[in-house]
Amino acid sequence: MTHFPSKRLPGAGGPVAAGRTLATVVALVAALALGAAGEATAVTSVTAASSTAEGTATAAPRWTDRAHGFASLAGGTSGGAGGKVVTVTDQASLVRYAAAEEPYVIRVAGSIAVAPFGSDVVVTSNKTIIGVGDTGEIVHGELHLNPGTSNVVIRNLTIRDSYVEGDWDGKTTDFDAIQMDTVDHVWIDHNRFTHMGDGLLDIRKDSQYITVSNNQFANHNKAFGIGWTPNVLTQITIDHNWFTGTKQRNPSADNCAYAHLYNNYVSAQVSDGDPVWTYGNWSRGRTKMVIENSYYDGVQHPYQADATAELVQRGSILRNVSGRQDAWGSAFDPRDFYAYRLDRAAAVPALVKRFSGPQQRIGAAVTLHVPADYPTVQAAVDAVPTGNASRVTIAVAPGTYREKVFIPAGKSNILLQGTGRNRSDTVIVFNTPAEYGGSTGSATVRIAASDVTARNLTFSNDFDEAAVELKGEQALAMKTTGDRIVFENTAFLGNQDTLMTDSPKLDVISRVYVRDSYIEGDVDFIYGRATTVIERSVIRALSRGSTTNNGYITAASTWTGNPYGFLITRSKVVSDAPAGSFHLGRPWHPGGEPNAVAQVLFRNTELPAAVKASPWTDMSGFSWKDARFTEYRTYGPGAQVTADRPQMSEADAITHTVADYLNGTDGWAPYARR
């Protein structure tokens, strides 16, 4: 076999050179208005809030999936990050995983009724318990954190209805929504607590590094108590919570070292004529409390402090209030401990009404961070539950990950997201050729699951075909067999067989959509039998040093019963190969399969001079003329109309659009999303 020098990675090899290669096409991408560089944004649980509706002029995310405030200090609070993700729908599963020794992300789907009434669900260290969507709830039960428990996240749940009729003061039962004693690093976020047997939330006995944010405390006597200890140890952040229809403890903070309350909304307080025990915030014992930009409406004693405590209040709004408004001492400066976002007090009611409590956008997806929580991309994939029905985001930080990644068929609904500024910042790369693992085994990344999306990433197989003499030099950067696969702002780097889009078997149709991306290679570097649309992308045909034949862009093996194979549209093919030395494609019949009849359409795409005047060619004894090869309105120096270049008719072009290729029987329309 004659080898030609590879031009895939000019200069020194490896991901750095790969980045330089990508940089050379940025201008091309911009010219096509593809938006491929610099479009990635940091992965957060939700998009930024509307500044007009909420009265805040900032584009920062309204919330993220990382703890803030005091829970972010002294090592931070990550909950079950690093552990497996499980979804529970019954009490037995919830109890088993919550009490396990190993870390878990526990997703509560639907309503779980706890029996016996008022029973505890013990939560051990290194757990995240999060409601799926906005309907995950625990009824008639309490989440209980025993002394010594550490690193727990409880988010996006409703915990309700352990109230015992007639026990308004909660003296005969102790059925809290969440209770914790002598714990550290806990984040309670975006929950709804209502109608329990004693307190809604009790944080007790020297618990430390706690943040309580974006929760709703509703229709209850005792909302939220902190302390019950003579020691002055607890550090707690309380922000963007809504206390409505509650009587007392909104919150009550006893002997806290630092209690930072900001942007909370206390409204519609229970009005029962009690002159003392109906109140808003209370700084008790030797607590140092800071209140900022909160909103009190219809509250008796909105904030008060013991003579031994300190309370600093600034920027809050009071409406229809009466009674104590204590403020003395210097307390502390929260910014000495952490940075935080402070919204205007006037905006707090609208913000809190909209964004507190369970949120669909939080519970709809779980984010697994690589390498912060999972050391490799594959480790994060392994944490995704088999049979996963809800979106899991694997957020990959900038860097080079030299590993192979396999997403098996049972692990659907994964978003693989690079978090760098550009796709070249995050590279998954390996260097196996087919000689050492077969074509499939050579792939750096394999996606067998359906409903997988990859964004802002580079996939590479940096095997150097010119450096060694092997029979099997195919070296895939990516192979897919699943259905409804999307690649956005991605790059695929390789030589022979760079990108294979396939299906589980010949007569099964899988669909792949590639947009705003970059693909390079030399021989058959876009191939397979999946219905594949490549739109608004750059395809780079690499020179192997020949003056007559440098390779083939496509090698489709479309099932004869499938009218839609490859559509390359509104894209640009570039090449440094000599003029007239590159083919648009050839028909691949794997194993001589006669029913694999390639279908390829280049549509509204610019072609370089490197493309041959007769751009289609035979393969393994099968004539290209028996395949379904066409062009429609291609342009550029490599575009011609000759007898050897079938052109699609206007009538047929109407039924060969992006939608026609991808819609299938389920109306899949990834091209409609931005």
XYZ file of C-alpha atoms in Angstrom:
674
model
C 0.000 0.000 0.000
C 1.309 3.401 -0.935
C 1.148 5.977 1.828
C 0.855 9.669 1.329
C 1.837 12.211 3.949
C -1.079 13.261 6.133
C -2.140 16.896 6.074
C -4.711 16.485 8.821
C -2.625 18.017 11.584
C -0.069 20.417 10.138
C 2.958 20.990 12.329
C 3.337 18.992 15.523
C 0.658 16.340 16.014
C -1.969 16.162 18.725
C -4.808 18.291 19.993
C -2.841 21.538 19.990
C -2.190 21.143 16.307
C -5.806 20.140 15.885
C -6.766 23.469 17.376
C -4.523 25.239 14.872
C -6.177 23.322 12.049
C -9.587 24.391 13.245
C -8.444 27.982 13.452
C -7.718 27.995 9.724
C -11.383 27.447 8.913
C -12.874 30.016 11.292
C -12.982 32.601 8.519
C -14.752 30.127 6.257
C -17.288 29.384 8.934
C -17.920 33.069 9.525
C -18.341 33.661 5.815
C -21.057 31.025 5.723
C -22.755 32.575 8.794
C -22.429 29.222 10.478
C -21.722 30.552 13.949
C -19.423 27.649 14.706
C -16.843 29.447 16.793
C -17.422 31.187 20.063
C -21.098 30.321 20.363
C -20.842 28.007 23.367
C -22.152 29.258 26.663
C -21.460 27.918 30.120
C -23.708 25.051 31.093
C -26.242 26.109 33.696
C -29.459 24.600 34.882
C -31.483 27.397 33.264
C -31.150 30.329 30.954
C -30.867 33.881 32.183
C -33.985 35.473 33.575
C -35.807 38.234 31.749
C -34.431 41.527 32.984
C -37.572 43.427 32.007
C -40.115 41.236 33.748
C -38.194 40.947 36.974
C -36.765 44.434 37.135
C -33.137 43.360 37.256
C -30.613 44.452 34.648
C -28.248 41.523 34.591
C -27.692 38.725 32.101
C -26.239 36.371 34.701
C -28.009 33.019 35.043
C -30.898 33.113 37.474
C -29.562 29.951 39.071
C -27.043 27.182 38.467
C -26.691 23.606 39.631
C -23.846 24.505 41.990
C -24.327 25.559 45.600
C -23.705 29.188 46.524
C -23.405 31.100 49.778
C -22.034 29.397 52.870
C -22.700 25.950 51.375
C -20.095 26.746 48.716
C -17.290 27.280 51.242
C -14.824 24.902 52.946
C -14.799 22.423 50.064
C -18.285 23.173 48.804
C -21.463 21.136 48.570
C -21.831 18.817 45.591
C -24.207 16.200 46.978
C -24.182 12.944 45.044
C -22.003 14.267 42.232
C -19.565 11.577 41.179
C -22.062 8.823 41.940
C -24.615 7.037 39.824
C -27.903 8.634 38.837
C -31.053 6.729 39.783
C -34.739 7.502 39.377
C -37.121 6.426 42.132
C -40.903 6.181 42.073
C -41.620 4.365 45.342
C -40.742 4.601 49.029
C -38.613 1.460 49.142
C -36.271 2.691 46.408
C -36.055 6.175 47.886
C -35.208 4.787 51.323
C -32.613 2.368 49.928
C -30.674 4.881 47.860
C -30.968 7.760 50.344
C -29.413 5.614 53.079
C -26.704 4.012 50.915
C -23.034 4.411 51.763
C -21.989 5.439 48.262
C -22.896 8.742 46.547
C -26.072 8.914 44.477
C -28.027 11.451 42.485
C -31.574 10.369 43.343
C -34.287 11.645 41.024
C -37.798 11.547 42.511
C -40.354 10.995 39.748
C -43.951 11.693 40.642
C -45.493 11.427 44.102
C -44.118 9.104 46.772
C -46.449 8.570 49.732
C -44.523 7.588 52.864
C -45.915 5.067 55.328
C -46.372 4.876 58.218
C -47.632 8.465 58.308
C -44.879 10.906 59.346
C -42.030 8.410 58.973
C -38.419 9.490 58.461
C -36.481 8.873 55.259
C -32.885 8.883 56.430
C -30.473 10.691 54.107
C -26.780 9.885 54.427
C -23.729 11.772 53.188
C -22.969 12.524 49.551
C -26.506 12.499 48.215
C -28.475 14.656 45.828
C -32.249 14.239 46.000
C -33.961 16.126 43.187
C -37.491 16.148 41.840
C -38.002 15.224 38.196
C -39.712 18.040 36.343
C -41.774 20.055 38.794
C -43.964 17.197 40.054
C -41.582 15.199 42.252
C -42.967 15.092 45.779
C -42.771 13.330 49.120
C -46.076 13.081 50.970
C -46.562 12.252 54.681
C -42.831 11.825 55.291
C -39.696 13.620 56.489
C -36.167 13.723 55.078
C -33.925 13.272 58.105
C -30.179 13.939 58.306
C -28.562 12.365 61.349
C -25.513 13.786 63.190
C -22.335 13.538 61.133
C -24.075 13.671 57.764
C -22.216 15.782 55.223
C -22.579 17.009 51.651
C -26.278 16.759 50.830
C -28.298 18.576 48.162
C -32.113 18.545 48.291
C -33.707 20.298 45.307
C -36.873 20.737 43.340
C -39.194 18.733 45.577
C -42.552 19.283 47.170
C -42.716 17.881 50.710
C -46.211 18.110 52.133
C -49.073 16.989 54.290
C -47.869 15.423 57.507
C -50.073 17.752 59.524
C -52.080 16.120 62.305
C -55.449 17.786 62.527
C -55.780 19.908 65.666
C -52.034 19.975 66.417
C -51.402 23.535 65.180
C -48.389 24.009 67.451
C -46.824 20.674 66.521
C -46.379 19.668 70.123
C -47.498 16.057 69.868
C -45.757 15.190 66.601
C -42.375 16.128 65.180
C -43.115 15.644 61.509
C -40.865 18.208 59.827
C -40.364 18.337 56.078
C -36.570 18.261 56.542
C -34.755 17.927 59.850
C -31.002 17.842 60.404
C -28.840 17.661 63.514
C -25.090 18.434 63.597
C -24.517 18.173 59.866
C -22.353 20.140 57.451
C -22.533 21.276 53.855
C -26.205 21.094 52.943
C -27.966 22.950 50.135
C -31.784 23.166 50.257
C -32.959 24.699 46.984
C -36.156 25.215 44.931
C -38.422 23.135 47.147
C -42.012 23.660 48.292
C -42.791 22.906 51.946
C -46.363 22.984 53.211
C -48.746 21.643 55.849
C -46.407 19.509 57.935
C -46.660 18.344 61.546
C -44.156 20.646 63.294
C -41.583 22.809 61.507
C -41.241 22.851 57.775
C -37.452 23.037 57.983
C -35.405 22.463 61.160
C -31.635 23.026 60.995
C -30.347 22.158 64.447
C -27.488 21.505 66.823
C -24.406 23.148 65.351
C -25.055 22.390 61.680
C -22.618 24.299 59.485
C -22.157 25.570 55.917
C -25.814 25.629 54.947
C -27.605 27.433 52.102
C -31.404 27.616 51.832
C -32.445 29.235 48.552
C -35.435 29.668 46.243
C -37.845 27.661 48.399
C -41.509 28.178 49.203
C -42.712 27.877 52.803
C -46.506 27.953 52.760
C -49.647 27.529 54.864
C -48.113 26.547 58.163
C -47.388 27.678 61.702
C -43.628 27.199 62.192
C -41.798 27.673 58.914
C -38.049 27.496 59.456
C -36.015 27.262 62.641
C -32.244 27.269 63.124
C -30.202 26.521 66.217
C -31.274 24.910 69.512
C -27.729 24.912 70.860
C -25.667 27.138 73.155
C -22.751 26.991 70.728
C -22.299 29.726 68.124
C -21.214 27.744 65.080
C -23.845 27.708 62.324
C -23.110 29.638 59.117
C -26.158 29.911 56.892
C -27.244 31.716 53.724
C -30.988 32.222 53.168
C -31.974 33.858 49.871
C -34.852 34.217 47.409
C -37.300 32.242 49.547
C -41.032 32.923 49.725
C -42.726 32.671 53.108
C -46.495 32.972 52.615
C -49.364 32.057 54.883
C -46.966 31.187 57.718
C -47.033 32.406 61.325
C -43.536 32.307 62.809
C -39.892 31.251 62.201
C -39.475 32.952 58.823
C -36.784 32.125 59.957
C -35.859 32.107 63.617
C -32.067 31.901 64.006
C -30.719 30.916 67.421
C -27.005 31.307 68.210
C -25.876 31.378 64.594
C -22.335 32.551 63.994
C -23.456 34.101 60.688
C -26.943 34.285 59.209
C -27.154 36.057 55.842
C -30.698 36.711 54.608
C -31.232 38.470 51.298
C -33.941 38.884 48.666
C -36.517 36.940 50.668
C -40.245 37.642 50.414
C -42.480 37.369 53.498
C -46.159 37.863 52.685
C -49.713 37.112 53.816
C -48.620 36.204 57.319
C -51.132 34.266 59.429
C -53.091 36.889 61.387
C -54.306 35.329 64.627
C -53.851 38.237 67.035
C -50.846 36.671 68.781
C -48.805 39.701 69.929
C -45.459 37.848 70.270
C -45.225 34.573 68.359
C -46.348 35.873 65.022
C -43.260 37.368 63.381
C -40.933 37.410 60.399
C -37.172 37.100 61.038
C -35.728 36.760 64.538
C -32.040 37.032 65.433
C -31.909 35.124 68.709
C -29.253 34.413 71.314
C -25.876 35.545 70.052
C -26.733 35.356 66.359
C -25.119 37.782 63.937
C -27.694 38.415 61.205
C -27.555 40.484 58.034
C -30.772 41.178 56.092
C -30.539 42.725 52.615
C -33.069 43.776 49.973
C -35.931 41.656 51.261
C -39.638 42.435 50.967
C -42.166 42.240 53.817
C -45.886 42.613 53.086
C -48.537 42.113 55.742
C -46.130 41.075 58.505
C -46.136 41.657 62.264
C -42.614 42.134 63.700
C -40.889 41.863 60.283
C -37.427 41.564 61.842
C -36.304 41.583 65.456
C -33.255 40.803 67.555
C -32.501 39.765 71.113
C -30.422 42.184 73.147
C -27.550 39.677 72.957
C -27.797 39.334 69.175
C -26.784 41.618 66.313
C -28.890 42.492 63.278
C -27.978 44.684 60.319
C -30.743 45.520 57.865
C -30.313 47.400 54.612
C -32.344 47.974 51.487
C -35.526 46.094 52.393
C -39.086 47.194 51.597
C -41.875 47.033 54.193
C -45.577 47.212 53.317
C -48.498 46.897 55.734
C -46.247 45.925 58.641
C -46.388 46.557 62.366
C -44.355 45.864 65.458
C -40.637 45.428 65.887
C -38.038 46.449 63.361
C -34.838 45.973 65.367
C -31.377 46.757 64.073
C -28.240 47.032 66.178
C -24.643 45.922 66.132
C -22.362 45.529 63.126
C -22.891 41.788 62.583
C -20.606 40.919 59.611
C -19.998 41.609 55.924
C -21.147 38.645 53.804
C -18.796 39.655 50.995
C -15.902 38.822 53.274
C -16.993 35.219 52.786
C -18.428 34.927 49.252
C -19.693 36.849 46.250
C -23.412 36.930 45.597
C -26.039 38.436 43.330
C -28.247 40.999 45.084
C -31.516 41.862 43.325
C -33.415 45.083 43.966
C -35.945 44.746 46.772
C -38.734 46.077 44.551
C -38.190 43.156 42.163
C -38.245 40.481 44.845
C -41.983 39.618 44.849
C -42.053 39.038 41.079
C -38.757 37.179 41.100
C -39.645 34.923 43.980
C -43.150 34.167 42.738
C -41.721 33.100 39.405
C -38.532 31.352 40.364
C -39.018 29.858 43.828
C -40.262 26.333 44.371
C -39.898 23.375 41.997
C -38.974 24.287 38.420
C -39.461 22.217 35.294
C -36.116 23.341 33.895
C -34.217 22.189 36.968
C -35.861 18.822 37.364
C -35.920 18.042 33.664
C -32.167 17.562 33.558
C -29.280 16.486 35.737
C -25.798 17.849 35.041
C -22.722 15.667 35.523
C -19.479 17.662 35.500
C -16.251 16.334 33.961
C -13.668 16.330 35.466
C -14.912 18.172 38.583
C -17.185 15.332 39.666
C -16.357 12.524 37.236
C -12.709 12.034 36.213
C -13.461 10.979 32.639
C -16.237 11.362 30.115
C -16.824 7.617 30.228
C -17.201 7.707 34.017
C -19.977 10.263 33.616
C -21.652 8.147 30.929
C -21.458 5.140 33.250
C -23.318 7.138 35.927
C -26.329 7.668 33.649
C -29.035 5.115 34.455
C -29.950 2.483 31.887
C -33.403 3.242 30.573
C -32.929 6.933 31.298
C -36.017 8.847 30.200
C -35.014 12.408 31.165
C -32.237 14.641 29.905
C -28.835 14.213 31.556
C -26.190 16.775 30.647
C -22.554 15.724 30.740
C -20.728 19.042 30.996
C -17.124 18.604 29.859
C -14.704 21.307 30.918
C -12.053 22.574 28.485
C -9.149 20.183 28.089
C -7.938 17.153 26.171
C -9.487 13.835 27.176
C -7.455 10.962 25.766
C -9.986 8.187 26.154
C -12.518 6.112 24.309
C -16.166 6.792 25.028
C -19.104 4.445 24.474
C -22.732 5.463 25.047
C -24.658 2.170 25.014
C -28.128 1.746 23.572
C -29.875 1.874 26.939
C -28.552 5.325 27.898
C -30.647 7.756 25.919
C -31.388 11.437 26.456
C -27.791 12.531 26.995
C -26.468 15.976 26.144
C -22.681 15.907 25.795
C -21.672 19.546 26.178
C -18.253 21.144 25.945
C -18.126 24.188 28.213
C -15.252 26.082 26.613
C -15.579 29.191 24.486
C -14.884 27.220 21.307
C -15.330 23.619 20.236
C -11.554 23.250 19.936
C -11.218 23.923 23.671
C -12.631 20.504 24.555
C -11.187 17.530 22.683
C -11.972 13.827 23.062
C -9.239 11.935 21.235
C -7.707 8.482 20.806
C -5.539 6.819 18.176
C -6.780 3.298 17.407
C -6.800 2.077 13.757
C -9.051 -0.695 12.461
C -6.025 -3.012 12.354
C -6.191 -3.231 16.153
C -9.918 -3.242 16.808
C -11.851 -3.453 13.604
C -13.639 -0.482 12.152
C -16.051 -0.185 15.071
C -13.334 -0.782 17.629
C -11.253 2.022 16.175
C -13.856 4.690 16.982
C -12.848 7.229 19.583
C -16.509 7.779 20.448
C -19.400 5.423 19.781
C -23.038 6.374 20.293
C -25.424 3.413 20.240
C -28.137 5.222 22.206
C -30.895 7.304 20.677
C -31.725 10.912 21.517
C -28.149 12.013 22.137
C -26.883 15.509 21.403
C -23.265 16.698 21.340
C -22.355 20.385 21.318
C -19.220 22.502 21.311
C -16.787 19.576 21.207
C -14.044 18.147 19.035
C -13.888 14.399 18.356
C -10.598 13.138 16.995
C -8.799 9.975 16.000
C -5.175 11.037 15.671
C -3.829 7.762 14.314
C -1.165 8.747 11.784
C -1.833 6.710 8.658
C 1.353 7.913 6.986
C 3.638 6.774 9.789
C 3.002 3.014 9.653
C 2.218 0.272 7.145
C -1.072 -1.408 8.142
C -3.842 -3.200 6.314
C -6.602 -1.633 8.383
C -6.002 2.093 8.432
C -9.581 3.124 9.003
C -9.609 5.250 12.152
C -12.980 6.606 13.202
C -13.406 9.699 15.309
C -17.128 8.991 15.712
C -19.555 6.165 15.031
C -23.287 6.405 15.662
C -25.972 3.743 15.399
C -28.711 5.391 17.474
C -31.649 7.391 16.158
C -32.206 11.136 16.591
C -28.555 12.057 17.090
C -27.619 15.747 16.904
C -24.188 17.336 16.530
C -24.058 21.118 16.896
C -20.886 23.165 16.675
C -18.728 20.055 16.708
C -15.578 19.039 14.870
C -14.613 15.578 13.603
C -10.922 15.043 12.893
C -9.457 12.009 11.142
C -8.205 10.621 7.862
C -9.968 7.511 6.573
C -13.525 6.902 7.849
C -13.646 9.918 10.169
C -17.418 9.992 10.720
C -19.626 6.923 10.435
C -23.371 7.394 10.830
C -24.954 3.963 10.854
C -27.967 2.041 12.125
C -28.350 -1.236 14.043
C -29.097 -3.154 10.849
C -29.685 -2.538 7.168
C -33.444 -2.026 7.160
C -33.539 0.025 10.369
C -33.456 3.774 9.759
C -31.481 5.960 12.130
C -31.290 9.740 11.715
C -28.389 12.095 12.393
C -28.338 15.876 12.136
C -25.022 17.753 11.935
C -25.155 21.547 12.016
C -22.596 24.374 12.214
C -19.795 21.847 12.333
C -16.485 20.856 10.769
C -15.560 17.461 9.293
C -12.222 16.517 7.773
C -10.654 13.448 6.250
C -9.498 11.850 3.036
C -10.945 8.408 2.237
C -14.683 7.734 2.746
C -14.638 10.101 5.682
C -18.410 10.559 5.834
C -19.997 7.151 5.481
C -22.647 4.675 6.638
C -26.341 3.924 6.163
C -28.005 6.367 8.556
C -30.140 9.131 7.144
C -27.775 12.046 7.729
C -28.158 15.772 7.183
C -25.067 17.986 7.269
C -26.106 21.616 7.226
C -24.219 24.927 7.407
C -20.936 23.117 7.924
C -17.403 23.028 6.572
C -16.109 19.779 5.067
C -12.371 19.663 4.547
C -11.054 17.164 1.996
C -7.426 16.493 2.918
C -4.729 15.991 0.329
C -2.724 12.767 0.450
C -0.165 14.140 -1.977
C -1.607 12.670 -5.173
C -2.217 14.669 -8.327
C -5.033 12.377 -9.499
C -6.836 10.713 -6.585
C -6.729 12.006 -3.031
C -9.876 10.330 -1.801
C -13.643 10.279 -1.449
C -15.834 12.489 0.706
C -18.751 10.065 1.093
C -19.334 6.330 1.068
C -23.013 5.853 1.752
C -24.617 2.439 2.173
C -28.269 3.483 2.318
C -30.872 0.731 2.484
C -32.672 0.500 -0.846
C -36.016 0.918 0.935
C -34.916 4.236 2.421
C -35.315 7.210 0.067
C -33.095 9.423 2.219
C -29.398 8.813 2.776
C -26.961 11.747 2.986
C -27.980 15.368 2.449
C -25.158 17.916 2.505
C -26.767 21.324 2.257
C -25.887 24.999 2.628
C -22.328 23.970 3.407
C -18.857 24.483 2.027
C -16.304 21.910 0.925
C -12.708 23.126 1.130
C -9.493 21.377 0.130
C -5.803 21.890 -0.359
C -5.688 18.943 -2.770
C -4.761 19.593 -6.405
C -7.532 20.471 -8.817
C -9.549 17.529 -10.081
C -8.219 15.021 -7.548
C -11.127 14.412 -5.142
C -14.358 12.451 -5.502
C -17.673 13.432 -3.961
C -18.269 9.778 -3.186
C -18.593 6.142 -4.038
C -21.245 3.477 -3.272
C -20.433 1.228 -0.322
C -22.048 -2.216 -0.288
C -20.834 -3.723 3.019
C -20.033 -7.398 2.511
C -21.348 -7.115 -1.026
C -24.895 -6.387 0.221
C -26.955 -5.644 -2.927
C -29.685 -3.825 -0.995
C -27.306 -1.164 0.249
C -27.838 1.420 -2.469
C -26.193 4.729 -1.670
C -28.242 7.929 -1.729
C -26.278 11.189 -1.535
C -27.382 14.725 -2.421
C -25.074 17.758 -2.383
C -27.455 20.708 -2.297
C -26.750 24.455 -2.330
C -23.164 23.712 -1.323
C -19.914 25.284 -2.506
C -17.395 22.905 -4.068
C -13.650 23.561 -4.498
C -11.527 23.066 -7.584
C -10.229 19.831 -6.015
C -13.502 18.086 -6.934
C -13.244 16.009 -10.102
C -15.279 16.812 -13.171
C -16.621 13.248 -12.883
C -16.939 13.210 -9.085
C -18.616 9.834 -8.498
C -16.799 6.522 -8.858
C -17.321 2.780 -8.546
C -16.506 0.707 -5.460
C -15.806 -3.000 -5.047
C -17.390 -3.896 -8.374
C -20.528 -1.815 -7.839
C -21.164 0.944 -10.341
C -21.805 4.430 -9.087
C -24.448 4.762 -11.812
C -26.636 2.272 -9.948
C -26.513 4.415 -6.821
C -28.618 7.494 -6.094
C -26.030 10.253 -6.468
C -27.191 13.777 -7.300
C -26.405 17.456 -6.958
C -28.743 20.396 -6.740
C -27.546 23.948 -7.236
C -23.984 23.314 -6.174
C -21.638 26.166 -6.961
C -17.988 27.203 -6.838
C -14.969 26.181 -8.923
C -15.678 22.482 -8.432
C -19.301 22.629 -9.561
C -20.073 21.642 -13.146
C -22.940 20.141 -15.079
C -21.713 17.193 -17.135
C -23.011 13.826 -18.242
C -21.289 12.234 -15.243
C -22.914 14.595 -12.723
C -26.611 13.790 -12.225
C -28.595 16.891 -11.258
C -31.756 16.650 -9.160
C -34.853 18.070 -10.823
C -36.796 20.953 -9.343
C -39.720 18.609 -8.717
C -37.601 16.109 -6.778
C -35.847 18.859 -4.855
C -39.169 19.807 -3.285
C -39.225 16.425 -1.508
C -35.540 16.368 -0.572
C -35.366 19.051 2.078
C -33.885 18.849 5.562
C -37.369 18.204 6.927
C -38.006 15.372 4.475
C -34.819 13.629 5.511
C -35.329 13.944 9.264
C -39.032 14.084 10.082
C -39.659 10.344 9.828
C -42.902 9.075 11.350
C -42.420 10.941 14.655
C -42.035 14.467 13.316
C -38.452 14.863 14.561
C -37.378 18.445 13.806
C -34.022 19.291 15.393
C -33.415 21.821 12.604
C -36.182 23.973 14.075
C -34.327 24.504 17.372
C -31.877 27.300 18.059
